[in-house]
Amino acid sequence: MPIQSSDVKYTGIATAEHGRDGRVATDDGKLDLVVNPPKEMGGSGEGTNPEQLFAAGYSACFQQALYVVGAAEKVDVTGSTITAEVGIGKNDDGFGIIVKLVGKIPAVDAATAKSLLEKAHQVCPYSKATRGNIEVTLEVA
């Protein structure tokens, strides 16, 4: 269920210039980056790219969802990490992305880790936003 505009607590604002071969910056100046296509896509690879930025945001958001789930389940997720791998490639509509989320949760066994990742995937806002739109797989490190 979508949130109502009156329920929004924060809005991040970023502006791009020149698409994948230019610059992105936030309105508060905390992020100001050169973006370039990766060498694998014919670019210089000198700057960051949208896939890396999406991976950074998704991994941070998913990590927070894991903390929430861990607290609710009374499971220690201290020292855990989430790595997001965002792939881009051609599909029937032009280009699309896929995501693999790899969770490392040192204090638990693999079955418990998998269960926690699946529960975090249900509450993470990025997961909710992408559900049904892109392939997202979960993996225990």
JSON list of C-alpha atoms in Angstrom, two decimals:
[
{"chain": "A", "resi": 1, "resn": "MET", "atom": "CA", "xyz": [0.00, 0.00, 0.00]},
{"chain": "A", "resi": 2, "resn": "PRO", "atom": "CA", "xyz": [1.49, 3.37, -0.95]},
{"chain": "A", "resi": 3, "resn": "ILE", "atom": "CA", "xyz": [2.16, 5.99, 1.69]},
{"chain": "A", "resi": 4, "resn": "GLN", "atom": "CA", "xyz": [0.26, 9.24, 1.62]},
{"chain": "A", "resi": 5, "resn": "SER", "atom": "CA", "xyz": [2.15, 12.48, 0.92]},
{"chain": "A", "resi": 6, "resn": "SER", "atom": "CA", "xyz": [1.18, 13.71, 4.39]},
{"chain": "A", "resi": 7, "resn": "ASP", "atom": "CA", "xyz": [3.07, 10.73, 5.89]},
{"chain": "A", "resi": 8, "resn": "VAL", "atom": "CA", "xyz": [6.41, 11.47, 4.19]},
{"chain": "A", "resi": 9, "resn": "LYS", "atom": "CA", "xyz": [9.12, 12.05, 6.82]},
{"chain": "A", "resi": 10, "resn": "TYR", "atom": "CA", "xyz": [11.98, 12.94, 4.46]},
{"chain": "A", "resi": 11, "resn": "THR", "atom": "CA", "xyz": [12.53, 13.50, 0.76]},
{"chain": "A", "resi": 12, "resn": "GLY", "atom": "CA", "xyz": [15.96, 13.06, -0.83]},
{"chain": "A", "resi": 13, "resn": "ILE", "atom": "CA", "xyz": [16.49, 15.32, -3.82]},
{"chain": "A", "resi": 14, "resn": "ALA", "atom": "CA", "xyz": [19.13, 14.79, -6.49]},
{"chain": "A", "resi": 15, "resn": "THR", "atom": "CA", "xyz": [19.61, 16.29, -9.92]},
{"chain": "A", "resi": 16, "resn": "ALA", "atom": "CA", "xyz": [21.38, 14.68, -12.87]},
{"chain": "A", "resi": 17, "resn": "GLU", "atom": "CA", "xyz": [23.06, 16.55, -15.72]},
{"chain": "A", "resi": 18, "resn": "HIS", "atom": "CA", "xyz": [23.99, 14.80, -18.98]},
{"chain": "A", "resi": 19, "resn": "GLY", "atom": "CA", "xyz": [22.52, 11.41, -18.00]},
{"chain": "A", "resi": 20, "resn": "ARG", "atom": "CA", "xyz": [24.95, 8.52, -17.59]},
{"chain": "A", "resi": 21, "resn": "ASP", "atom": "CA", "xyz": [27.89, 10.63, -18.73]},
{"chain": "A", "resi": 22, "resn": "GLY", "atom": "CA", "xyz": [27.71, 13.69, -16.52]},
{"chain": "A", "resi": 23, "resn": "ARG", "atom": "CA", "xyz": [27.10, 14.57, -12.91]},
{"chain": "A", "resi": 24, "resn": "VAL", "atom": "CA", "xyz": [24.65, 13.92, -10.09]},
{"chain": "A", "resi": 25, "resn": "ALA", "atom": "CA", "xyz": [24.29, 16.09, -7.01]},
{"chain": "A", "resi": 26, "resn": "THR", "atom": "CA", "xyz": [21.94, 16.41, -4.08]},
{"chain": "A", "resi": 27, "resn": "ASP", "atom": "CA", "xyz": [20.25, 19.68, -3.25]},
{"chain": "A", "resi": 28, "resn": "ASP", "atom": "CA", "xyz": [22.10, 19.91, 0.09]},
{"chain": "A", "resi": 29, "resn": "GLY", "atom": "CA", "xyz": [25.53, 19.42, -1.51]},
{"chain": "A", "resi": 30, "resn": "LYS", "atom": "CA", "xyz": [26.34, 16.27, 0.50]},
{"chain": "A", "resi": 31, "resn": "LEU", "atom": "CA", "xyz": [26.65, 14.24, -2.68]},
{"chain": "A", "resi": 32, "resn": "ASP", "atom": "CA", "xyz": [28.22, 15.58, -5.84]},
{"chain": "A", "resi": 33, "resn": "LEU", "atom": "CA", "xyz": [29.58, 12.91, -8.18]},
{"chain": "A", "resi": 34, "resn": "VAL", "atom": "CA", "xyz": [30.80, 12.47, -11.71]},
{"chain": "A", "resi": 35, "resn": "VAL", "atom": "CA", "xyz": [28.95, 9.64, -13.42]},
{"chain": "A", "resi": 36, "resn": "ASN", "atom": "CA", "xyz": [30.23, 7.74, -16.42]},
{"chain": "A", "resi": 37, "resn": "PRO", "atom": "CA", "xyz": [29.21, 4.50, -18.06]},
{"chain": "A", "resi": 38, "resn": "PRO", "atom": "CA", "xyz": [31.39, 1.56, -16.98]},
{"chain": "A", "resi": 39, "resn": "LYS", "atom": "CA", "xyz": [33.97, 0.28, -19.46]},
{"chain": "A", "resi": 40, "resn": "GLU", "atom": "CA", "xyz": [31.81, -2.82, -19.95]},
{"chain": "A", "resi": 41, "resn": "MET", "atom": "CA", "xyz": [29.16, -0.54, -21.47]},
{"chain": "A", "resi": 42, "resn": "GLY", "atom": "CA", "xyz": [31.54, 1.43, -23.65]},
{"chain": "A", "resi": 43, "resn": "GLY", "atom": "CA", "xyz": [32.24, 4.25, -21.23]},
{"chain": "A", "resi": 44, "resn": "SER", "atom": "CA", "xyz": [35.36, 5.58, -19.59]},
{"chain": "A", "resi": 45, "resn": "GLY", "atom": "CA", "xyz": [34.56, 4.04, -16.21]},
{"chain": "A", "resi": 46, "resn": "GLU", "atom": "CA", "xyz": [36.14, 7.10, -14.60]},
{"chain": "A", "resi": 47, "resn": "GLY", "atom": "CA", "xyz": [33.18, 8.05, -12.39]},
{"chain": "A", "resi": 48, "resn": "THR", "atom": "CA", "xyz": [30.57, 6.11, -10.54]},
{"chain": "A", "resi": 49, "resn": "ASN", "atom": "CA", "xyz": [27.41, 4.89, -12.29]},
{"chain": "A", "resi": 50, "resn": "PRO", "atom": "CA", "xyz": [23.70, 4.56, -11.50]},
{"chain": "A", "resi": 51, "resn": "GLU", "atom": "CA", "xyz": [24.03, 0.83, -10.76]},
{"chain": "A", "resi": 52, "resn": "GLN", "atom": "CA", "xyz": [26.65, 1.49, -8.08]},
{"chain": "A", "resi": 53, "resn": "LEU", "atom": "CA", "xyz": [24.52, 4.25, -6.59]},
{"chain": "A", "resi": 54, "resn": "PHE", "atom": "CA", "xyz": [21.45, 1.98, -6.55]},
{"chain": "A", "resi": 55, "resn": "ALA", "atom": "CA", "xyz": [23.52, -0.84, -4.99]},
{"chain": "A", "resi": 56, "resn": "ALA", "atom": "CA", "xyz": [24.74, 1.52, -2.25]},
{"chain": "A", "resi": 57, "resn": "GLY", "atom": "CA", "xyz": [21.24, 2.72, -1.44]},
{"chain": "A", "resi": 58, "resn": "TYR", "atom": "CA", "xyz": [19.65, -0.72, -1.57]},
{"chain": "A", "resi": 59, "resn": "SER", "atom": "CA", "xyz": [22.33, -2.35, 0.60]},
{"chain": "A", "resi": 60, "resn": "ALA", "atom": "CA", "xyz": [22.04, 0.37, 3.26]},
{"chain": "A", "resi": 61, "resn": "CYS", "atom": "CA", "xyz": [18.25, 0.21, 3.30]},
{"chain": "A", "resi": 62, "resn": "PHE", "atom": "CA", "xyz": [18.23, -3.59, 3.40]},
{"chain": "A", "resi": 63, "resn": "GLN", "atom": "CA", "xyz": [20.79, -3.61, 6.23]},
{"chain": "A", "resi": 64, "resn": "GLN", "atom": "CA", "xyz": [18.48, -1.38, 8.26]},
{"chain": "A", "resi": 65, "resn": "ALA", "atom": "CA", "xyz": [15.55, -3.70, 7.55]},
{"chain": "A", "resi": 66, "resn": "LEU", "atom": "CA", "xyz": [17.70, -6.58, 8.81]},
{"chain": "A", "resi": 67, "resn": "TYR", "atom": "CA", "xyz": [18.33, -4.68, 12.07]},
{"chain": "A", "resi": 68, "resn": "VAL", "atom": "CA", "xyz": [14.57, -4.17, 12.47]},
{"chain": "A", "resi": 69, "resn": "VAL", "atom": "CA", "xyz": [13.85, -7.86, 11.83]},
{"chain": "A", "resi": 70, "resn": "GLY", "atom": "CA", "xyz": [16.68, -8.97, 14.10]},
{"chain": "A", "resi": 71, "resn": "ALA", "atom": "CA", "xyz": [15.34, -6.85, 16.95]},
{"chain": "A", "resi": 72, "resn": "ALA", "atom": "CA", "xyz": [11.79, -8.15, 16.44]},
{"chain": "A", "resi": 73, "resn": "GLU", "atom": "CA", "xyz": [13.03, -11.76, 16.35]},
{"chain": "A", "resi": 74, "resn": "LYS", "atom": "CA", "xyz": [15.44, -11.16, 19.27]},
{"chain": "A", "resi": 75, "resn": "VAL", "atom": "CA", "xyz": [18.33, -12.37, 17.10]},
{"chain": "A", "resi": 76, "resn": "ASP", "atom": "CA", "xyz": [21.78, -10.80, 17.24]},
{"chain": "A", "resi": 77, "resn": "VAL", "atom": "CA", "xyz": [22.69, -9.40, 13.82]},
{"chain": "A", "resi": 78, "resn": "THR", "atom": "CA", "xyz": [25.75, -7.50, 15.10]},
{"chain": "A", "resi": 79, "resn": "GLY", "atom": "CA", "xyz": [28.58, -7.51, 12.59]},
{"chain": "A", "resi": 80, "resn": "SER", "atom": "CA", "xyz": [26.28, -8.36, 9.71]},
{"chain": "A", "resi": 81, "resn": "THR", "atom": "CA", "xyz": [26.78, -6.93, 6.22]},
{"chain": "A", "resi": 82, "resn": "ILE", "atom": "CA", "xyz": [24.64, -6.67, 3.13]},
{"chain": "A", "resi": 83, "resn": "THR", "atom": "CA", "xyz": [26.23, -6.53, -0.29]},
{"chain": "A", "resi": 84, "resn": "ALA", "atom": "CA", "xyz": [24.02, -5.53, -3.21]},
{"chain": "A", "resi": 85, "resn": "GLU", "atom": "CA", "xyz": [25.06, -6.58, -6.71]},
{"chain": "A", "resi": 86, "resn": "VAL", "atom": "CA", "xyz": [23.14, -4.64, -9.35]},
{"chain": "A", "resi": 87, "resn": "GLY", "atom": "CA", "xyz": [23.43, -5.91, -12.89]},
{"chain": "A", "resi": 88, "resn": "ILE", "atom": "CA", "xyz": [22.26, -4.13, -16.03]},
{"chain": "A", "resi": 89, "resn": "GLY", "atom": "CA", "xyz": [21.71, -5.73, -19.39]},
{"chain": "A", "resi": 90, "resn": "LYS", "atom": "CA", "xyz": [19.51, -5.85, -22.46]},
{"chain": "A", "resi": 91, "resn": "ASN", "atom": "CA", "xyz": [15.99, -7.18, -22.28]},
{"chain": "A", "resi": 92, "resn": "ASP", "atom": "CA", "xyz": [12.89, -7.08, -24.49]},
{"chain": "A", "resi": 93, "resn": "ASP", "atom": "CA", "xyz": [12.22, -3.43, -23.57]},
{"chain": "A", "resi": 94, "resn": "GLY", "atom": "CA", "xyz": [15.79, -2.18, -24.07]},
{"chain": "A", "resi": 95, "resn": "PHE", "atom": "CA", "xyz": [17.62, -2.48, -20.74]},
{"chain": "A", "resi": 96, "resn": "GLY", "atom": "CA", "xyz": [16.75, -3.82, -17.33]},
{"chain": "A", "resi": 97, "resn": "ILE", "atom": "CA", "xyz": [18.39, -4.51, -14.00]},
{"chain": "A", "resi": 98, "resn": "ILE", "atom": "CA", "xyz": [18.66, -7.47, -11.66]},
{"chain": "A", "resi": 99, "resn": "VAL", "atom": "CA", "xyz": [19.78, -7.49, -8.04]},
{"chain": "A", "resi": 100, "resn": "LYS", "atom": "CA", "xyz": [21.47, -10.04, -5.81]},
{"chain": "A", "resi": 101, "resn": "LEU", "atom": "CA", "xyz": [21.56, -9.26, -2.09]},
{"chain": "A", "resi": 102, "resn": "VAL", "atom": "CA", "xyz": [24.22, -11.17, -0.17]},
{"chain": "A", "resi": 103, "resn": "GLY", "atom": "CA", "xyz": [23.88, -11.20, 3.61]},
{"chain": "A", "resi": 104, "resn": "LYS", "atom": "CA", "xyz": [26.59, -12.12, 6.05]},
{"chain": "A", "resi": 105, "resn": "ILE", "atom": "CA", "xyz": [25.31, -12.60, 9.59]},
{"chain": "A", "resi": 106, "resn": "PRO", "atom": "CA", "xyz": [28.14, -14.06, 11.69]},
{"chain": "A", "resi": 107, "resn": "ALA", "atom": "CA", "xyz": [26.15, -14.81, 14.86]},
{"chain": "A", "resi": 108, "resn": "VAL", "atom": "CA", "xyz": [23.64, -17.22, 13.27]},
{"chain": "A", "resi": 109, "resn": "ASP", "atom": "CA", "xyz": [23.56, -20.43, 11.22]},
{"chain": "A", "resi": 110, "resn": "ALA", "atom": "CA", "xyz": [22.81, -20.39, 7.49]},
{"chain": "A", "resi": 111, "resn": "ALA", "atom": "CA", "xyz": [19.14, -21.39, 7.86]},
{"chain": "A", "resi": 112, "resn": "THR", "atom": "CA", "xyz": [18.47, -18.63, 10.38]},
{"chain": "A", "resi": 113, "resn": "ALA", "atom": "CA", "xyz": [20.36, -16.14, 8.22]},
{"chain": "A", "resi": 114, "resn": "LYS", "atom": "CA", "xyz": [18.25, -17.07, 5.18]},
{"chain": "A", "resi": 115, "resn": "SER", "atom": "CA", "xyz": [15.05, -16.66, 7.20]},
{"chain": "A", "resi": 116, "resn": "LEU", "atom": "CA", "xyz": [16.15, -13.24, 8.47]},
{"chain": "A", "resi": 117, "resn": "LEU", "atom": "CA", "xyz": [17.03, -12.11, 4.93]},
{"chain": "A", "resi": 118, "resn": "GLU", "atom": "CA", "xyz": [13.64, -13.24, 3.64]},
{"chain": "A", "resi": 119, "resn": "LYS", "atom": "CA", "xyz": [11.87, -11.34, 6.42]},
{"chain": "A", "resi": 120, "resn": "ALA", "atom": "CA", "xyz": [13.99, -8.23, 5.82]},
{"chain": "A", "resi": 121, "resn": "HIS", "atom": "CA", "xyz": [13.06, -8.47, 2.14]},
{"chain": "A", "resi": 122, "resn": "GLN", "atom": "CA", "xyz": [9.40, -8.15, 3.14]},
{"chain": "A", "resi": 123, "resn": "VAL", "atom": "CA", "xyz": [9.91, -4.93, 5.13]},
{"chain": "A", "resi": 124, "resn": "CYS", "atom": "CA", "xyz": [12.70, -3.13, 3.22]},
{"chain": "A", "resi": 125, "resn": "PRO", "atom": "CA", "xyz": [11.30, -0.11, 1.33]},
{"chain": "A", "resi": 126, "resn": "TYR", "atom": "CA", "xyz": [13.63, -0.76, -1.64]},
{"chain": "A", "resi": 127, "resn": "SER", "atom": "CA", "xyz": [12.45, -4.37, -1.80]},
{"chain": "A", "resi": 128, "resn": "LYS", "atom": "CA", "xyz": [8.85, -3.24, -1.69]},
{"chain": "A", "resi": 129, "resn": "ALA", "atom": "CA", "xyz": [9.49, -0.71, -4.47]},
{"chain": "A", "resi": 130, "resn": "THR", "atom": "CA", "xyz": [11.14, -3.26, -6.75]},
{"chain": "A", "resi": 131, "resn": "ARG", "atom": "CA", "xyz": [8.91, -6.26, -5.97]},
{"chain": "A", "resi": 132, "resn": "GLY", "atom": "CA", "xyz": [7.33, -7.57, -9.15]},
{"chain": "A", "resi": 133, "resn": "ASN", "atom": "CA", "xyz": [9.42, -5.22, -11.30]},
{"chain": "A", "resi": 134, "resn": "ILE", "atom": "CA", "xyz": [12.91, -6.73, -11.21]},
{"chain": "A", "resi": 135, "resn": "GLU", "atom": "CA", "xyz": [14.49, -10.03, -10.24]},
{"chain": "A", "resi": 136, "resn": "VAL", "atom": "CA", "xyz": [15.91, -9.86, -6.71]},
{"chain": "A", "resi": 137, "resn": "THR", "atom": "CA", "xyz": [17.66, -12.89, -5.25]},
{"chain": "A", "resi": 138, "resn": "LEU", "atom": "CA", "xyz": [18.82, -13.38, -1.68]},
{"chain": "A", "resi": 139, "resn": "GLU", "atom": "CA", "xyz": [21.97, -15.25, -0.77]},
{"chain": "A", "resi": 140, "resn": "VAL", "atom": "CA", "xyz": [23.70, -16.08, 2.51]},
{"chain": "A", "resi": 141, "resn": "ALA", "atom": "CA", "xyz": [27.46, -15.47, 2.48]}
]
